[in-house]
Amino acid sequence: MSEISSRAQQLEAFDRLLTIMDELREQCPWDQKQTIESLRHLTIEETFELSDAIIDNDLEEIKKELGDILLHIVFYARIGSEKKAFDIKTVIDSLCEKLIRRHPHIYGDTKAEDEEAVKQNWEKIKLKEKGNKSVLGGVPRSLPALIKAMRIQEKARGVGFDWEEKHQVWEKVEEEMQEFKAEFNAVDEGAIDKEKATGEFGDLLFSLINYARFIDINPEEALEKTNKKFIHRFQYLEEEARKSGKKIEEMSLSEMDVYWNEAKKK
């Protein structure tokens, strides 16, 4: 894209999308059949596809995936209008009003000198708006566990419940590691208490996520990058084994390590 579109062009494009959505809903058999419930799993899939594009820093793919998600938003709004519950205008109006309410340092008299103050104001206002009895009440139940841990910790921090220094957080990681090691020593081949081991391992993961958050590392993004790195190296190993006429399942670990180490240099 050589230049940014004008506001008039952006509004014209959005109007075109709304028109196409109306036409599809009225004329296309597949679009006519869809419901809010049937779109749900597709929306989740599109969100993960956007996440992949962001991890890959593929701006062209990000543009495409944002379009897919925008289509879903417009689709939900169209269905909402059919139910006389909401339409795209009321969705946008509600969002605008929320943004104004939650940025009193921009649209009101509240002071917020830095990002942390903005986050704390946001969480306090959100808690009051939703009427939750708990600060953590707004964390979606269906979030993946790793992301949920991050959001729980962020929300607790929003009301001042957090460590003060990063060395304190790391000490907690080491404490949890020692507890896990003491209970489930890798050298001990005896049977373990699976339920207890699961609990201790969860504590260890939670503390590591906490430390990552404290030093401004997104643990979900970090793990996904490692997943991608492992996939790349393992697929290189598979391809090189095929070229050598070998079956990977029949290779020794030392043979595999040769290709694995080559992959690390790629």
CSV table of C-alpha atoms in Angstrom, one decimal:
chain,number,residue,atom,x,y,z
A,1,MET,CA,0.0,0.0,0.0
A,2,SER,CA,1.6,3.3,-1.1
A,3,GLU,CA,-0.4,5.6,1.1
A,4,ILE,CA,-3.0,5.6,3.9
A,5,SER,CA,-6.6,5.9,2.8
A,6,SER,CA,-8.5,9.0,3.8
A,7,ARG,CA,-11.3,8.8,6.4
A,8,ALA,CA,-13.9,9.2,3.6
A,9,GLN,CA,-12.4,6.2,1.7
A,10,GLN,CA,-12.3,4.1,4.9
A,11,LEU,CA,-16.0,4.8,5.6
A,12,GLU,CA,-16.8,4.0,2.0
A,13,ALA,CA,-15.0,0.7,2.2
A,14,PHE,CA,-16.9,-0.1,5.5
A,15,ASP,CA,-20.2,0.8,3.9
A,16,ARG,CA,-19.4,-1.5,1.0
A,17,LEU,CA,-18.6,-4.4,3.4
A,18,LEU,CA,-22.0,-3.9,5.1
A,19,THR,CA,-23.8,-3.9,1.8
A,20,ILE,CA,-22.0,-7.2,0.7
A,21,MET,CA,-22.9,-8.7,4.1
A,22,ASP,CA,-26.6,-7.9,3.6
A,23,GLU,CA,-26.5,-9.4,0.1
A,24,LEU,CA,-24.8,-12.6,1.3
A,25,ARG,CA,-27.2,-13.0,4.2
A,26,GLU,CA,-30.2,-12.6,1.9
A,27,GLN,CA,-29.0,-14.6,-1.1
A,28,CYS,CA,-26.3,-17.1,-0.2
A,29,PRO,CA,-27.5,-20.5,1.2
A,30,TRP,CA,-24.5,-20.9,3.4
A,31,ASP,CA,-24.6,-17.4,4.9
A,32,GLN,CA,-28.4,-17.7,5.4
A,33,LYS,CA,-27.9,-20.8,7.5
A,34,GLN,CA,-25.4,-19.4,9.9
A,35,THR,CA,-26.1,-18.5,13.6
A,36,ILE,CA,-24.2,-16.9,16.3
A,37,GLU,CA,-23.5,-20.4,17.7
A,38,SER,CA,-22.3,-21.8,14.4
A,39,LEU,CA,-19.9,-18.9,13.8
A,40,ARG,CA,-18.3,-19.3,17.2
A,41,HIS,CA,-15.8,-22.0,16.4
A,42,LEU,CA,-14.9,-20.3,13.1
A,43,THR,CA,-14.2,-17.1,14.9
A,44,ILE,CA,-11.9,-18.8,17.3
A,45,GLU,CA,-10.1,-20.4,14.4
A,46,GLU,CA,-9.7,-17.1,12.6
A,47,THR,CA,-8.3,-15.6,15.8
A,48,PHE,CA,-5.6,-18.2,16.0
A,49,GLU,CA,-4.8,-17.7,12.3
A,50,LEU,CA,-4.3,-14.0,13.1
A,51,SER,CA,-2.1,-15.0,16.0
A,52,ASP,CA,0.1,-17.1,13.7
A,53,ALA,CA,0.5,-14.3,11.2
A,54,ILE,CA,1.5,-11.9,14.0
A,55,ILE,CA,4.1,-14.4,15.3
A,56,ASP,CA,5.5,-14.7,11.8
A,57,ASN,CA,5.5,-10.9,11.4
A,58,ASP,CA,3.7,-11.4,8.1
A,59,LEU,CA,2.0,-8.1,7.5
A,60,GLU,CA,0.3,-9.2,4.3
A,61,GLU,CA,-1.2,-12.2,6.1
A,62,ILE,CA,-2.1,-10.0,9.1
A,63,LYS,CA,-4.1,-7.8,6.8
A,64,LYS,CA,-6.0,-10.8,5.4
A,65,GLU,CA,-6.7,-12.3,8.8
A,66,LEU,CA,-7.9,-8.9,10.1
A,67,GLY,CA,-10.4,-8.9,7.2
A,68,ASP,CA,-11.7,-12.3,8.2
A,69,ILE,CA,-12.2,-11.3,11.8
A,70,LEU,CA,-13.9,-8.0,10.6
A,71,LEU,CA,-16.2,-10.1,8.5
A,72,HIS,CA,-17.2,-12.1,11.6
A,73,ILE,CA,-17.9,-9.0,13.6
A,74,VAL,CA,-20.1,-7.6,10.8
A,75,PHE,CA,-21.8,-11.0,10.5
A,76,TYR,CA,-22.6,-11.2,14.2
A,77,ALA,CA,-24.0,-7.6,14.1
A,78,ARG,CA,-26.2,-8.5,11.1
A,79,ILE,CA,-27.6,-11.5,13.0
A,80,GLY,CA,-28.1,-9.3,16.1
A,81,SER,CA,-30.1,-6.8,14.0
A,82,GLU,CA,-32.3,-9.7,12.7
A,83,LYS,CA,-33.0,-10.6,16.4
A,84,LYS,CA,-33.6,-6.9,17.1
A,85,ALA,CA,-31.0,-7.1,19.8
A,86,PHE,CA,-28.2,-4.9,18.4
A,87,ASP,CA,-26.7,-3.8,15.1
A,88,ILE,CA,-23.3,-2.6,14.0
A,89,LYS,CA,-24.1,1.0,15.0
A,90,THR,CA,-25.0,0.0,18.6
A,91,VAL,CA,-21.9,-2.3,18.8
A,92,ILE,CA,-19.7,0.6,17.7
A,93,ASP,CA,-21.5,3.1,20.0
A,94,SER,CA,-21.1,0.8,23.0
A,95,LEU,CA,-17.4,0.4,22.2
A,96,CYS,CA,-16.8,4.2,21.9
A,97,GLU,CA,-18.6,4.9,25.2
A,98,LYS,CA,-16.6,2.2,26.9
A,99,LEU,CA,-13.3,3.6,25.6
A,100,ILE,CA,-14.2,7.1,26.8
A,101,ARG,CA,-15.3,5.8,30.3
A,102,ARG,CA,-12.1,3.8,30.7
A,103,HIS,CA,-9.8,6.6,29.6
A,104,PRO,CA,-10.6,9.3,32.2
A,105,HIS,CA,-7.0,10.6,31.9
A,106,ILE,CA,-7.9,11.6,28.3
A,107,TYR,CA,-11.6,12.4,28.6
A,108,GLY,CA,-11.8,13.4,32.2
A,109,ASP,CA,-9.8,14.9,35.1
A,110,THR,CA,-8.0,11.7,36.2
A,111,LYS,CA,-4.2,11.8,36.2
A,112,ALA,CA,-2.2,8.9,34.7
A,113,GLU,CA,1.5,9.5,34.3
A,114,ASP,CA,2.5,6.1,32.9
A,115,GLU,CA,1.2,2.9,31.3
A,116,GLU,CA,0.9,1.2,34.7
A,117,ALA,CA,-1.4,3.9,36.0
A,118,VAL,CA,-3.5,3.5,32.9
A,119,LYS,CA,-3.8,-0.2,33.5
A,120,GLN,CA,-4.8,0.2,37.1
A,121,ASN,CA,-7.4,2.8,36.3
A,122,TRP,CA,-8.8,0.5,33.6
A,123,GLU,CA,-9.1,-2.5,35.9
A,124,LYS,CA,-10.8,-0.5,38.7
A,125,ILE,CA,-13.3,1.1,36.2
A,126,LYS,CA,-14.0,-2.3,34.6
A,127,LEU,CA,-14.6,-3.9,38.0
A,128,LYS,CA,-17.1,-1.2,38.9
A,129,GLU,CA,-18.9,-1.4,35.6
A,130,LYS,CA,-19.3,-5.2,35.6
A,131,GLY,CA,-20.3,-5.3,39.2
A,132,ASN,CA,-18.0,-8.3,39.8
A,133,LYS,CA,-17.5,-9.3,43.4
A,134,SER,CA,-13.9,-10.4,42.5
A,135,VAL,CA,-11.2,-8.6,40.5
A,136,LEU,CA,-10.7,-12.0,38.7
A,137,GLY,CA,-14.4,-12.3,37.8
A,138,GLY,CA,-13.7,-10.9,34.3
A,139,VAL,CA,-11.2,-13.5,33.2
A,140,PRO,CA,-13.0,-15.7,30.6
A,141,ARG,CA,-13.4,-19.3,31.8
A,142,SER,CA,-12.6,-20.7,28.4
A,143,LEU,CA,-9.2,-19.0,28.0
A,144,PRO,CA,-6.3,-21.4,27.4
A,145,ALA,CA,-4.6,-22.0,30.8
A,146,LEU,CA,-1.3,-20.2,29.9
A,147,ILE,CA,-3.1,-17.1,28.7
A,148,LYS,CA,-5.5,-17.3,31.7
A,149,ALA,CA,-2.6,-17.3,34.1
A,150,MET,CA,-1.2,-14.2,32.5
A,151,ARG,CA,-4.6,-12.4,32.7
A,152,ILE,CA,-5.1,-13.4,36.3
A,153,GLN,CA,-1.7,-12.0,37.3
A,154,GLU,CA,-2.3,-8.8,35.3
A,155,LYS,CA,-5.6,-8.2,37.0
A,156,ALA,CA,-4.2,-8.9,40.4
A,157,ARG,CA,-1.4,-6.4,39.7
A,158,GLY,CA,-4.1,-3.9,38.6
A,159,VAL,CA,-5.2,-3.5,42.2
A,160,GLY,CA,-1.7,-3.6,43.7
A,161,PHE,CA,-1.3,-7.3,44.5
A,162,ASP,CA,2.1,-8.0,43.0
A,163,TRP,CA,5.8,-8.4,43.8
A,164,GLU,CA,7.9,-5.2,44.1
A,165,GLU,CA,11.2,-6.5,42.7
A,166,LYS,CA,12.0,-9.0,40.0
A,167,HIS,CA,14.5,-10.9,42.2
A,168,GLN,CA,11.6,-11.7,44.6
A,169,VAL,CA,9.7,-13.3,41.7
A,170,TRP,CA,12.7,-15.3,40.6
A,171,GLU,CA,13.2,-16.5,44.2
A,172,LYS,CA,9.6,-17.8,44.0
A,173,VAL,CA,10.4,-19.7,40.8
A,174,GLU,CA,13.4,-21.3,42.5
A,175,GLU,CA,11.3,-22.1,45.5
A,176,GLU,CA,8.7,-23.8,43.4
A,177,MET,CA,11.4,-25.7,41.4
A,178,GLN,CA,13.0,-27.0,44.6
A,179,GLU,CA,9.6,-28.1,45.9
A,180,PHE,CA,8.9,-30.0,42.7
A,181,LYS,CA,12.3,-31.5,42.7
A,182,ALA,CA,12.1,-32.6,46.3
A,183,GLU,CA,8.8,-34.3,45.8
A,184,PHE,CA,9.5,-35.8,42.4
A,185,ASN,CA,13.2,-36.3,42.0
A,186,ALA,CA,14.1,-37.3,38.4
A,187,VAL,CA,16.5,-39.9,39.7
A,188,ASP,CA,13.8,-41.7,41.7
A,189,GLU,CA,12.1,-44.3,39.5
A,190,GLY,CA,9.4,-45.1,42.0
A,191,ALA,CA,5.7,-44.3,41.4
A,192,ILE,CA,4.6,-40.7,42.0
A,193,ASP,CA,1.5,-39.2,43.3
A,194,LYS,CA,0.1,-38.0,39.9
A,195,GLU,CA,-2.4,-35.5,41.4
A,196,LYS,CA,0.2,-34.0,43.8
A,197,ALA,CA,2.8,-33.8,41.0
A,198,THR,CA,0.3,-32.1,38.7
A,199,GLY,CA,-0.4,-29.5,41.4
A,200,GLU,CA,3.3,-28.8,42.1
A,201,PHE,CA,4.1,-28.6,38.3
A,202,GLY,CA,1.2,-26.1,37.9
A,203,ASP,CA,2.7,-24.0,40.7
A,204,LEU,CA,6.1,-24.0,39.0
A,205,LEU,CA,4.6,-23.0,35.6
A,206,PHE,CA,2.5,-20.2,37.2
A,207,SER,CA,5.6,-18.8,38.9
A,208,LEU,CA,7.6,-18.9,35.6
A,209,ILE,CA,4.7,-17.1,33.8
A,210,ASN,CA,4.7,-14.5,36.6
A,211,TYR,CA,8.5,-13.9,36.1
A,212,ALA,CA,8.1,-13.6,32.4
A,213,ARG,CA,5.3,-11.0,32.8
A,214,PHE,CA,7.5,-9.1,35.3
A,215,ILE,CA,10.4,-8.8,32.9
A,216,ASP,CA,8.0,-8.0,30.0
A,217,ILE,CA,8.2,-11.3,28.1
A,218,ASN,CA,4.9,-12.7,26.8
A,219,PRO,CA,5.2,-16.4,27.8
A,220,GLU,CA,2.6,-17.5,25.3
A,221,GLU,CA,4.4,-15.9,22.4
A,222,ALA,CA,7.8,-17.2,23.7
A,223,LEU,CA,6.4,-20.8,23.9
A,224,GLU,CA,4.9,-20.5,20.4
A,225,LYS,CA,8.2,-19.3,19.0
A,226,THR,CA,9.9,-22.3,20.5
A,227,ASN,CA,7.2,-24.6,19.1
A,228,LYS,CA,7.8,-23.2,15.7
A,229,LYS,CA,11.5,-23.6,16.1
A,230,PHE,CA,11.1,-27.3,17.2
A,231,ILE,CA,8.8,-28.0,14.2
A,232,HIS,CA,11.3,-26.5,11.8
A,233,ARG,CA,14.2,-28.5,13.2
A,234,PHE,CA,12.2,-31.8,13.4
A,235,GLN,CA,10.9,-31.4,9.8
A,236,TYR,CA,14.5,-30.8,8.7
A,237,LEU,CA,15.5,-34.0,10.5
A,238,GLU,CA,12.7,-35.9,8.7
A,239,GLU,CA,13.6,-34.5,5.3
A,240,GLU,CA,17.3,-35.3,5.6
A,241,ALA,CA,16.6,-38.8,6.8
A,242,ARG,CA,14.4,-39.4,3.8
A,243,LYS,CA,17.1,-38.1,1.5
A,244,SER,CA,19.5,-40.6,3.0
A,245,GLY,CA,17.1,-43.4,2.5
A,246,LYS,CA,16.5,-43.9,6.3
A,247,LYS,CA,13.3,-44.3,8.2
A,248,ILE,CA,13.3,-42.0,11.2
A,249,GLU,CA,11.7,-44.5,13.5
A,250,GLU,CA,14.6,-46.9,12.8
A,251,MET,CA,17.3,-44.4,13.5
A,252,SER,CA,19.3,-44.2,16.7
A,253,LEU,CA,19.1,-41.0,18.8
A,254,SER,CA,22.7,-40.3,18.0
A,255,GLU,CA,22.0,-40.5,14.3
A,256,MET,CA,19.1,-38.1,14.7
A,257,ASP,CA,21.2,-35.7,16.7
A,258,VAL,CA,23.5,-35.2,13.7
A,259,TYR,CA,20.7,-33.8,11.6
A,260,TRP,CA,19.2,-32.0,14.6
A,261,ASN,CA,22.5,-30.1,15.1
A,262,GLU,CA,22.6,-29.3,11.4
A,263,ALA,CA,19.1,-27.9,11.7
A,264,LYS,CA,20.1,-25.6,14.5
A,265,LYS,CA,22.6,-23.9,12.2
A,266,LYS,CA,19.9,-23.3,9.5
